[in-house]
Coordinates of C-alpha atoms in Angstrom, one line a residue:
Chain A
X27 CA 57.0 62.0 110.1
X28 CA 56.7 64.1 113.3
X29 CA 55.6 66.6 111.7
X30 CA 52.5 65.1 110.3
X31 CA 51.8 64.3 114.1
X32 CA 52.4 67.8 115.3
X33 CA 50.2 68.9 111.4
X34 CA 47.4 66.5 113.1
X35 CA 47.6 67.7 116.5
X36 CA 47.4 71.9 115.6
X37 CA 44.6 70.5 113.6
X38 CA 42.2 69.2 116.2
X39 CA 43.3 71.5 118.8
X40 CA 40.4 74.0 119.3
X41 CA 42.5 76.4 120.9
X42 CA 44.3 76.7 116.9
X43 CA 40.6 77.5 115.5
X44 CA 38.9 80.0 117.4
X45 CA 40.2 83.8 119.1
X46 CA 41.8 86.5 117.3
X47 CA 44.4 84.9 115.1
X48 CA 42.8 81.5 115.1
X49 CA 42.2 80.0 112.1
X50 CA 38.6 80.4 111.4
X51 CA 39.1 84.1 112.0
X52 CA 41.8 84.0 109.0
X53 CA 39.7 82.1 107.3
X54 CA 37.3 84.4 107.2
X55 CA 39.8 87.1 106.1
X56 CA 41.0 85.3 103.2
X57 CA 37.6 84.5 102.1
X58 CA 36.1 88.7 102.3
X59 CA 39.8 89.0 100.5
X60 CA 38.8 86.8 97.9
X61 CA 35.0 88.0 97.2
X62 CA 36.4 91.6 97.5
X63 CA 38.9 91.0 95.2
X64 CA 36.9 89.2 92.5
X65 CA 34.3 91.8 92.7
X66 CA 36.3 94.6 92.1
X67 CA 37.6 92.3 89.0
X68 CA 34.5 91.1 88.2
X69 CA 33.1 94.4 88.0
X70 CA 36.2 96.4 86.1
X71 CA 36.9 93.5 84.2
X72 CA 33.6 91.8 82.5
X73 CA 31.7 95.2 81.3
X74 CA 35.1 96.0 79.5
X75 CA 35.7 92.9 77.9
X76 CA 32.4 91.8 77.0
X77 CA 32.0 95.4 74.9
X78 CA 35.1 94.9 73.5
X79 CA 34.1 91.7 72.6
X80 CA 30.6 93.1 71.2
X81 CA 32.3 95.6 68.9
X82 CA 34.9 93.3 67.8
X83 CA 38.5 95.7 68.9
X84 CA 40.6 95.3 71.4
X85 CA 41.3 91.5 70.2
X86 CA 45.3 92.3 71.0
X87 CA 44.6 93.8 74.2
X88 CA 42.5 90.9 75.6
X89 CA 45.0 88.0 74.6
X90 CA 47.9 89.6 75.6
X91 CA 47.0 90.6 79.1
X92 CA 46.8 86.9 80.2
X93 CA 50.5 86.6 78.8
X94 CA 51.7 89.5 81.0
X95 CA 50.2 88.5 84.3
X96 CA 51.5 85.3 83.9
X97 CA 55.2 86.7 83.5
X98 CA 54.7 88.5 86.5
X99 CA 54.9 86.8 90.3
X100 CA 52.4 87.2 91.9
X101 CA 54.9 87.6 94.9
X102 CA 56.9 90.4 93.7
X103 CA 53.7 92.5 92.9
X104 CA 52.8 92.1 96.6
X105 CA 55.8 93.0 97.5
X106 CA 56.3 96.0 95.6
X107 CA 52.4 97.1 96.8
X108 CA 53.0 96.6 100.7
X109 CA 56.7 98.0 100.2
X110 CA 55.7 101.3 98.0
X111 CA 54.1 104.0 98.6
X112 CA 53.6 105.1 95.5
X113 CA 52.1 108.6 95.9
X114 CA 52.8 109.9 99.2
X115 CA 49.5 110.9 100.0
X116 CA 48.1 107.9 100.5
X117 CA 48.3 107.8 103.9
X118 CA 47.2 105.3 105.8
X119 CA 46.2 102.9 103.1
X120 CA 49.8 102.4 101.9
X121 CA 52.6 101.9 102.7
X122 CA 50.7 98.5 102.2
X123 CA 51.0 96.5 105.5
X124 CA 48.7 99.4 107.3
X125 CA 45.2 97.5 108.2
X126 CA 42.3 98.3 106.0
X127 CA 38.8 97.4 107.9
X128 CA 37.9 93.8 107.9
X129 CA 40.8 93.0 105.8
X130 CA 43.3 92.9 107.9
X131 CA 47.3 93.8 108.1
X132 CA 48.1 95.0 104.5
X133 CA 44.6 94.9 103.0
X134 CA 44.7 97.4 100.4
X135 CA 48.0 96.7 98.9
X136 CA 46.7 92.8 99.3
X137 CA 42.9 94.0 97.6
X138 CA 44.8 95.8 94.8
X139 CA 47.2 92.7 93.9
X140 CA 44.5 89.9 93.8
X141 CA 42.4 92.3 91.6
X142 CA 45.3 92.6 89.3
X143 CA 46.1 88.8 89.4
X144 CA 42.0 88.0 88.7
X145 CA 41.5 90.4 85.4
X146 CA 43.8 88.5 83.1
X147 CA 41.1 85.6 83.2
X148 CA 38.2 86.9 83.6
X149 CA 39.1 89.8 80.7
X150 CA 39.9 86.8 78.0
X151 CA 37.6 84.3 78.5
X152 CA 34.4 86.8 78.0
X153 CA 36.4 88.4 75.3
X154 CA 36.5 85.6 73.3
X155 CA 33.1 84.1 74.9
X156 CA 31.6 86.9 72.7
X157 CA 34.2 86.4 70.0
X158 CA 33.3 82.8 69.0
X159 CA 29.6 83.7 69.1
X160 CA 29.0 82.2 65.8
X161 CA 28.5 85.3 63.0
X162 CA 25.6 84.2 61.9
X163 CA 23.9 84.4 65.1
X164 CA 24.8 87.8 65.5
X165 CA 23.2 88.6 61.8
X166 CA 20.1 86.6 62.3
X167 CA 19.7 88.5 65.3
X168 CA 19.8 92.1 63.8
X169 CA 18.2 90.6 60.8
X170 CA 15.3 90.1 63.4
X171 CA 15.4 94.0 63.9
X172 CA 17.0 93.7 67.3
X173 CA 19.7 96.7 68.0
X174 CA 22.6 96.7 69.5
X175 CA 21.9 96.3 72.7
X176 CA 19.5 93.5 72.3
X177 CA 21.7 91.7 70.1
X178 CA 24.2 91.4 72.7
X179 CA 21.5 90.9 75.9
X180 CA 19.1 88.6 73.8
X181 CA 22.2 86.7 71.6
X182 CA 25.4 86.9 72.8
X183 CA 25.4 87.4 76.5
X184 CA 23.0 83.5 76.5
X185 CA 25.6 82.3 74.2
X186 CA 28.6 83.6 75.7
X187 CA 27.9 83.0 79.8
X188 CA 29.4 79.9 80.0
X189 CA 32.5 80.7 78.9
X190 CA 32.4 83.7 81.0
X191 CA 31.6 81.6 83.9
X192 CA 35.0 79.3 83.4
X193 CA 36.8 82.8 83.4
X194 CA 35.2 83.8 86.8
X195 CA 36.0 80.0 88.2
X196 CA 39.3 80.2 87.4
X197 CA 39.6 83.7 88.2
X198 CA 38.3 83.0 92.2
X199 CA 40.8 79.6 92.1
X200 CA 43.6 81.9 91.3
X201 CA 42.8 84.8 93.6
X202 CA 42.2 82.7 96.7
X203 CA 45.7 81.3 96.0
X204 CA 47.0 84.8 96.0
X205 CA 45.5 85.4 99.0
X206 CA 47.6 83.0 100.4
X207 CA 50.8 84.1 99.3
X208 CA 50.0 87.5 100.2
X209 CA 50.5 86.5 104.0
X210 CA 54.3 85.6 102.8
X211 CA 54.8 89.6 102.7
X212 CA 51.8 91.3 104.3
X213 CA 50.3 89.2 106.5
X214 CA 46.8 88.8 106.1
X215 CA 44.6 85.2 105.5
X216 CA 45.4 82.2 106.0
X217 CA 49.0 81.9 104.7
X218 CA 49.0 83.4 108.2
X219 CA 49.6 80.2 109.6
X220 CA 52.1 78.4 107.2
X221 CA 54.1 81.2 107.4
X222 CA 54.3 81.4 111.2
X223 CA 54.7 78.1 110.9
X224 CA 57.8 77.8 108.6
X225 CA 59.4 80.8 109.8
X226 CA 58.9 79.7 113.5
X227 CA 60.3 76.2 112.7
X228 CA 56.9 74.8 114.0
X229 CA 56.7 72.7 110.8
X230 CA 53.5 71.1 112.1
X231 CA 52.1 74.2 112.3
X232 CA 53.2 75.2 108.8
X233 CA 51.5 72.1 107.2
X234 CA 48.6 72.5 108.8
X235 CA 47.5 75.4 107.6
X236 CA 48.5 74.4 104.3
X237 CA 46.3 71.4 104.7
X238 CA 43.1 73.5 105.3
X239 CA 44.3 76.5 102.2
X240 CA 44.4 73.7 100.1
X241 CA 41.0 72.0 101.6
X242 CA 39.7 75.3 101.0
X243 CA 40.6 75.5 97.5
X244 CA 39.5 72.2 96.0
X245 CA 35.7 73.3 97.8
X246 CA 35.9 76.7 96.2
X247 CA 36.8 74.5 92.8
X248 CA 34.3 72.5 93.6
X249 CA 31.5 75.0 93.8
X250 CA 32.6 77.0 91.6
X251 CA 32.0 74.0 89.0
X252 CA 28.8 73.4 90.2
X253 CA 27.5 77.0 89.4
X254 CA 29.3 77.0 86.1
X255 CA 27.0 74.0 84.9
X256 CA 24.2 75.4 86.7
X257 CA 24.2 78.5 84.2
X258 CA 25.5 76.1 81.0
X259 CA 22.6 75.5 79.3
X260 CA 21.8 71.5 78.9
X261 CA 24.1 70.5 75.2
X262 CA 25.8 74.1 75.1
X263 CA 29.0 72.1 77.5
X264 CA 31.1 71.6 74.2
X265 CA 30.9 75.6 74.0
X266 CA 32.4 76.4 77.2
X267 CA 35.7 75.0 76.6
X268 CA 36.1 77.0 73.3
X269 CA 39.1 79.1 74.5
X270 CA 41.4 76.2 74.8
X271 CA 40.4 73.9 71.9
X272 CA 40.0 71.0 74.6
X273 CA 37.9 67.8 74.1
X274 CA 37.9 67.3 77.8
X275 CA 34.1 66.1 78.1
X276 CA 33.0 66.0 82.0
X277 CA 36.3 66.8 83.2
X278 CA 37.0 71.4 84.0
X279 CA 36.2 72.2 79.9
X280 CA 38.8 74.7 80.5
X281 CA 42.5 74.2 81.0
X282 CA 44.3 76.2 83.6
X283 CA 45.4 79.4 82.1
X284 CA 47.6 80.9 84.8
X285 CA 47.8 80.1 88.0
X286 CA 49.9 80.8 91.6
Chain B
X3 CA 77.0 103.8 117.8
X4 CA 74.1 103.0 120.7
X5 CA 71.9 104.5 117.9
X6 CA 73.1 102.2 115.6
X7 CA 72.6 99.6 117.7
X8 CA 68.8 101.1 118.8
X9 CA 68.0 100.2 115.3
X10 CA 69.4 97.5 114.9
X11 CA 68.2 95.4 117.6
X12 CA 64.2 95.3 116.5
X13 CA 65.1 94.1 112.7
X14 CA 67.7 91.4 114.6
X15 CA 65.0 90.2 116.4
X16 CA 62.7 89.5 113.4
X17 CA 65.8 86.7 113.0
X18 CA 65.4 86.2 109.2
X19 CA 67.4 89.0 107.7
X20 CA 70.7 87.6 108.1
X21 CA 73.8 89.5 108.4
X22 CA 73.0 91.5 105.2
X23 CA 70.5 94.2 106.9
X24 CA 73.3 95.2 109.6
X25 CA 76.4 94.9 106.5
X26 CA 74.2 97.7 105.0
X27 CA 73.7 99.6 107.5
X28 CA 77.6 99.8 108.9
X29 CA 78.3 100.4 105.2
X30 CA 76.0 103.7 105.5
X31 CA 77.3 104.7 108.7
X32 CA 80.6 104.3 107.5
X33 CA 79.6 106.3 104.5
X34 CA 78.3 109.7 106.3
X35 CA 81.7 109.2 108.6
X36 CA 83.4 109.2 105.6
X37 CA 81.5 112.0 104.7
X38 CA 81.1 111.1 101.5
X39 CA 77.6 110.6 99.3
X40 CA 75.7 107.6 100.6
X41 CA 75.3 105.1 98.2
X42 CA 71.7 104.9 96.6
X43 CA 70.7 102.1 98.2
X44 CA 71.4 102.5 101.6
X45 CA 68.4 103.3 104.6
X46 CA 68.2 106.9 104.5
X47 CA 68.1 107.0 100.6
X48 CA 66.6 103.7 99.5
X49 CA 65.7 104.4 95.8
X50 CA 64.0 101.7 94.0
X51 CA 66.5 101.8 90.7
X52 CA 70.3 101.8 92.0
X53 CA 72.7 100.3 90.0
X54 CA 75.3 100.5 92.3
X55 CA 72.9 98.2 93.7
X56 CA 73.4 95.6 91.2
X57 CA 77.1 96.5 91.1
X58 CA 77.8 95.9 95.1
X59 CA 75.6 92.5 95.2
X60 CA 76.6 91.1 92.3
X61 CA 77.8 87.9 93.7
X62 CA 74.3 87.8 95.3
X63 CA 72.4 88.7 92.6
X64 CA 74.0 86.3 90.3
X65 CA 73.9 83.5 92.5
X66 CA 70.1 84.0 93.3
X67 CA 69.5 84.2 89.5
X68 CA 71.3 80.9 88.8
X69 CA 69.3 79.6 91.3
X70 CA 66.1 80.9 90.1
X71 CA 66.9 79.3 86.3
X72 CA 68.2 76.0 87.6
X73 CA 65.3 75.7 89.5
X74 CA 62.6 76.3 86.9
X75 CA 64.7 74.3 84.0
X76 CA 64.8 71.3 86.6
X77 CA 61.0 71.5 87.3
X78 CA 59.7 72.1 83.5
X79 CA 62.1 68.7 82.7
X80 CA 61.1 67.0 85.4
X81 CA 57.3 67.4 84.4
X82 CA 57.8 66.7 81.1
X83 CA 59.5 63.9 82.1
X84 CA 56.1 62.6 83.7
X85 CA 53.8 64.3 81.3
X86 CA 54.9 62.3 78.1
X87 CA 54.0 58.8 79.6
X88 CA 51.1 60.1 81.5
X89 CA 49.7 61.8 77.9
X90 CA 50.3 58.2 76.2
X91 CA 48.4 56.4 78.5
X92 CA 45.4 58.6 78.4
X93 CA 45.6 58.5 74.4
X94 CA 45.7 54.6 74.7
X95 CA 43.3 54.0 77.4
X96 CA 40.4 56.8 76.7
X97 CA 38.4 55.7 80.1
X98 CA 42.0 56.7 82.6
X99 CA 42.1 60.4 80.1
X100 CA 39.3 61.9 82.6
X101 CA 41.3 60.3 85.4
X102 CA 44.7 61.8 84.8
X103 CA 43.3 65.4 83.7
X104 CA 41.3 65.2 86.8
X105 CA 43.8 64.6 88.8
X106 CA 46.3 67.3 87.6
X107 CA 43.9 69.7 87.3
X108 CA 43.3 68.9 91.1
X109 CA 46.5 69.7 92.1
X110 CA 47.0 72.9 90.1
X111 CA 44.1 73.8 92.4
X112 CA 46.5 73.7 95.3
X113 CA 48.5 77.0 96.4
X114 CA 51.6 76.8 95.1
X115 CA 52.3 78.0 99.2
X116 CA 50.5 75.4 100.3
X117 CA 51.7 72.9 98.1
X118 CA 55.4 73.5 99.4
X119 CA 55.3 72.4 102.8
X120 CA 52.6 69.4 102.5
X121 CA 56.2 68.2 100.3
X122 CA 58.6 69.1 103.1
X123 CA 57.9 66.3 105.3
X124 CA 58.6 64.1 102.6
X125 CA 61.9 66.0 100.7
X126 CA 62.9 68.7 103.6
X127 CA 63.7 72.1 102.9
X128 CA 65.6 71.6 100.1
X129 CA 65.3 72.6 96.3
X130 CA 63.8 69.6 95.8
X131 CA 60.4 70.3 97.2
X132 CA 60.4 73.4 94.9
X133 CA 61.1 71.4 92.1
X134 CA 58.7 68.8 92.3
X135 CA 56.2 71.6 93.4
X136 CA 56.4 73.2 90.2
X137 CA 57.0 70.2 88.2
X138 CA 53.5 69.2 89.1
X139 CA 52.1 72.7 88.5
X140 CA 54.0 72.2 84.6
X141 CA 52.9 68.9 84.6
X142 CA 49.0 69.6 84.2
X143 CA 49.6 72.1 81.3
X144 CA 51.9 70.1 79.9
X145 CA 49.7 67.0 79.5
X146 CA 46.8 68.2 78.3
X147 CA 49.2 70.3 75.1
X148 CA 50.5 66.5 74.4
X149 CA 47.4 65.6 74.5
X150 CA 45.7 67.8 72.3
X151 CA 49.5 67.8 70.1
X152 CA 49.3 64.5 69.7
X153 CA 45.8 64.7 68.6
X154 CA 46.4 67.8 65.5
X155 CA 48.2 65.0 64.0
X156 CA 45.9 64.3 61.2
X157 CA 44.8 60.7 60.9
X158 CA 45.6 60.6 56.9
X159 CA 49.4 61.1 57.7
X160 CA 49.0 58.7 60.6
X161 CA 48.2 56.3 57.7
X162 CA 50.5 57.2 55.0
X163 CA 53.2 56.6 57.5
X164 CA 51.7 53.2 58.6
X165 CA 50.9 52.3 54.5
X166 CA 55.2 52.8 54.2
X167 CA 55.7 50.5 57.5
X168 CA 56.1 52.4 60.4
X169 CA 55.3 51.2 63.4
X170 CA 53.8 52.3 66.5
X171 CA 56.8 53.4 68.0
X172 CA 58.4 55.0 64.9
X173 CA 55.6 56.2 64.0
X174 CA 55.1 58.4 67.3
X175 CA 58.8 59.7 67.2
X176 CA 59.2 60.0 63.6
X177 CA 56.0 61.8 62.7
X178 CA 53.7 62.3 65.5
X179 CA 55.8 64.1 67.9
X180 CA 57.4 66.0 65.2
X181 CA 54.4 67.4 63.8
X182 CA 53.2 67.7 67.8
X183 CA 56.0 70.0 68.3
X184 CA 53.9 73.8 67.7
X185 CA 51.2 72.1 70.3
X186 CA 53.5 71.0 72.5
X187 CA 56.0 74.1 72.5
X188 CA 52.6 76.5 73.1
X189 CA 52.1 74.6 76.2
X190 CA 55.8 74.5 77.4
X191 CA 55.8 78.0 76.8
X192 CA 52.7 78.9 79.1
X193 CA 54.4 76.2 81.7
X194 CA 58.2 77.5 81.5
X195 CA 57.0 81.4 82.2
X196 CA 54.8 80.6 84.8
X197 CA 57.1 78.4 86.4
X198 CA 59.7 81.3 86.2
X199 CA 57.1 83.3 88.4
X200 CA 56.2 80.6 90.6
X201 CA 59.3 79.7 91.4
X202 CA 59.9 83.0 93.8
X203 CA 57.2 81.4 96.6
X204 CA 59.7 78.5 97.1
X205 CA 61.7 81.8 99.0
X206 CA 59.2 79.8 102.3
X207 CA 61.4 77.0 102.1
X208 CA 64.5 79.5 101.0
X209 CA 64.7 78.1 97.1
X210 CA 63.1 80.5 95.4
X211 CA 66.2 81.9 93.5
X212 CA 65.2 85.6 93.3
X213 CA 62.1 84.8 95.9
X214 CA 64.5 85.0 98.6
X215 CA 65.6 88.3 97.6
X216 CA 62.1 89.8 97.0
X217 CA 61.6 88.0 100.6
X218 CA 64.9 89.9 102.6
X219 CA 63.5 93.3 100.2
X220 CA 60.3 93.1 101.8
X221 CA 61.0 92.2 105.1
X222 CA 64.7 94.9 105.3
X223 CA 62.4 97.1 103.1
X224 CA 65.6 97.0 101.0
X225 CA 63.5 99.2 97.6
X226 CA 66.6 98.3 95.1
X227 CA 66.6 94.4 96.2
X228 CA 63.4 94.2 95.8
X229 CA 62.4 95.8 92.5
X230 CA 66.1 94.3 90.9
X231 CA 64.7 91.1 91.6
X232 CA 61.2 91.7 90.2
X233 CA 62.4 92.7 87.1
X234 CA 65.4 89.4 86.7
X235 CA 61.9 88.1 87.2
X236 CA 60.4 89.0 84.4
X237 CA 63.4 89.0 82.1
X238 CA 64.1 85.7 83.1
X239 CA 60.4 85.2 81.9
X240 CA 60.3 86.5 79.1
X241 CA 64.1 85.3 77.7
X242 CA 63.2 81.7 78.1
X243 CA 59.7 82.5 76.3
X244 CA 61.7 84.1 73.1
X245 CA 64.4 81.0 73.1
X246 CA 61.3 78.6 73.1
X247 CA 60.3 80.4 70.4
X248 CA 63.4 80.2 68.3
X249 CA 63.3 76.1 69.5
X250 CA 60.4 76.1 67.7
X251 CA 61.1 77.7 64.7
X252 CA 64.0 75.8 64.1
X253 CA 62.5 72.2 64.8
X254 CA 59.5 72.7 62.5
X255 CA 60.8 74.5 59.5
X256 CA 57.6 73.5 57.6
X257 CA 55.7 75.8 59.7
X258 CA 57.5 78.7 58.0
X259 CA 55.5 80.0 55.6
X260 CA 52.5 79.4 56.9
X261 CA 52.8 81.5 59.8
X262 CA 49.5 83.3 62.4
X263 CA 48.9 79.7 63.5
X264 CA 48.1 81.2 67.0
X265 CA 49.2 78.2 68.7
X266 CA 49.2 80.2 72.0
X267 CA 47.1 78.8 74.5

């Protein structure tokens, strides 16, 4: 148990935290990956699926995309990002492990695979969010005169949020794990450090930074709950676990779909 | 020969590429001696698809995919192993059924590449860390499809089967788990692919199976290595998924018929 000692002692040495390299500085990396990341998901992803979802089409599309990106590791995406360079032209942004900006050694390649790896959530839970918004809702609504647009605003999108939420959640749990693996073949975050660590035989090392991703990632679970039942309205909780027919009452709603 | 050696020395340094980086490059230098083609996969070429690739390594190749299978079939057991007694007791005692999906949903939470070495100091580097890794990460999925499995059963049959003298323990092998089976399969199948996928990150404590190839790819930015392994990957993936399937079909031939269940999480 050494190594727990040596874990402890990288821990509460300040000189591990703070400078270029230290651990808040990766930290704070991994955490701008992560918002970037889910952003550009977020943003690609939600519009997409909640219109498919409105017009009812794309049902194949939205269900199967979860399948694929959980068939395909998250690691050898990576590696296949930082390693190619797909175009040529790209320049300085690829061959991956160039630096992009705040996001360190291999950032675009890094940006580009967590993206990837948060759609798959994010595009099936508000698919079917709006999916299972119950038909006569949608008929009452346009039987009230409301078109399109308001149907989905004034209806759907009230209806639907939770479950959208519980995509996002699981979408940010999943994508700040990536993150970490990322720094297994580009280097940067916090995976930094376990790396270093493993590959250095400095073992202590290695578990320490382990111990603070997965810190880390229980908070971000943490709060990522909390706003989900901050915008599920009081009585609507049985709804947000309606794309895995869970009975799970104040436990997550949703079961883990994929996951690094 | 100095040359050679020039480029050697940086990627020797690096100290995790083994002897392979240097055997490919002698191979190559032996090859424009020869003056012969070089082979597709060597430096100067480095193509992505290059079956003479998969021809050359296939010792390697095979013995990494091997690997990669025996680890995953060992980690989906062993969490099923766990997940049947754990689902039982959270059917039986309703109050510890928050408790136990807490908890497992917890540690899916936790990096897989995180979850790795916080094991090492207990099992080492060894394919037993990866194992029980994943076999938690199965674990939670596998659970909750028990679980909800063992709750599609529908209470009339439950009866029927008491009314004729079944009891409890009968009565879970004979006709609950039986009729538990599409549930339960679903779930394995989610567990079994992503496992196959997970799997490659235990290349950090070299058990990955095809992980450690996708590792020397990336770090000898060996192309055909790299993208050969990918794909096993996802073969792997999706040829477990289909035999699932065809489990399934053949242990619940009353589901024929009636097919479009969706049982898919």
């Amino acid at each position: 148990m050494r190594v727990l000692q040596d874990a402890w002692r990288y821990l509460t040495d300040a000189s591990s935290w703070t400078g270029d390299g230290g651990m808040l500085a990766l930290l704070a990396e991994q955490l701008l990956l992560t918002a970037g990341a889910l952003g550009i998901a977020v943003l690609v992803g939600l519009p997409l699926a909640l219109w498919l979802g409105h017009v009812g089409r794309g049902g194949f599309l939205a269900i199967n995309i979860t399948n694929v990106g959980r068939a395909v590791p998250t690691f050898a995406l990576l590696a296949l990002l930082v390693t190619a360079d797909p175009w040529g032209w790209t320049g300085d942004l690829f061959p991956g492990t160039a630096t992009l900006g705040p996001f360190g050694r291999g950032g675009a390649a890094t940006l580009v695979a967590l993206a990837l790896f948060a759609l798959p959530p994010i595009i099936t839970n508000a698919y079917t969010a709006v999916r299972e918004v119950p038909a006569e809702v949608r008929e009452a609504a346009r039987g009230m005169g409301m078109n399109g647009w308001q149907v989905f605003r004034r209806a759907e999108w009230p209806l639907a949020l939770p479950l959208v939420a519980s995509g996002v959640r699981l979408a940010l749990v999943q994508v700040w794990a990536t993150a970490t693996i990322a720094a297994l073949v580009a280097g940067p975050g916090l995976g930094r450090v376990i790396t270093d660590g493993f590959f250095r035989t400095q073992y202590g090392k290695g578990i320490a930074g382990a111990l603070v991703v997965a810190a880390v990632a229980l908070v971000l679970e943490l709060l990522a709950a909390g706003v989900q039942r901050a915008v599920t309205p009081p009585g609507a909780a049985g709804n947000a676990g309606a794309a895995s027919p869970g009975r799970s009452r104040r436990t997550s709603p949703d079961a883990p779909t994929v996951g690094p | 020969m100095t040359l050679l050696a020039a480029t050697l020395a940086p990627r020797a340094a690096s100290g995790l590429l083994g002897g392979r980086v240097g055997e490919r490059v002698g191979e190559q230098a032996a090859a424009v001696d020869a003056g012969t083609e070089p082979r597709c996969y060597s430096r100067l070429v480095n193509e992505w698809f290059c079956w003479d690739y998969v021809r050359d390594y296939r010792p390697e190749i095979l013995d990494a995919t091997v690997q990669h299978l025996l680890i995953t079939l060992a980690a989906v057991l062993l969490g099923l192993v766990i997940a049947f007694p754990l689902a039982l007791l959270a059917r039986r005692y309703p109050r510890l059924e928050s408790t136990i999906l807490g908890v497992s949903t917890g540690l899916y939470t936790v990096p897989s590449i995180a979850l790795f070495p916080l094991l090492v100091p207990f099992t080492g580097l060894s394919a037993t860390t990866v194992v029980i890794g994943l076999a938690l990460y199965a674990l939670t999925i596998l659970v909750r499809a028990l679980l909800e499995g063992l709750r599609a059963v529908p209470e009339d049959v439950r009866e029927a089967a008491r009314g004729l003298g079944y009891g409890a323990g009968r009565l879970l092998l004979r006709v609950e788990l039986p009729l538990a089976v599409p549930v339960l399969v679903a779930g394995l199948r989610v567990a079994t692919v992503s496992t196959v996928a997970l799997t490659t990150v235990g290349s950090l404590v070299s058990y990955g199976g095809l992980g450690n190839l996708i590792r020397d790819g990336v770090q000898g930015n060996f192309r055909a290595e790299l993208m050969t392994a990918a794909v096993l990957c996802v073969a792997l993936a999706v040829l477990l998924d289909v035999l699932l399937v065809l489990v399934q079909r053949a242990a619940t031939p009353w589901t024929r018929g009636r097919q479009g269940q969706g049982a898919s999480a």
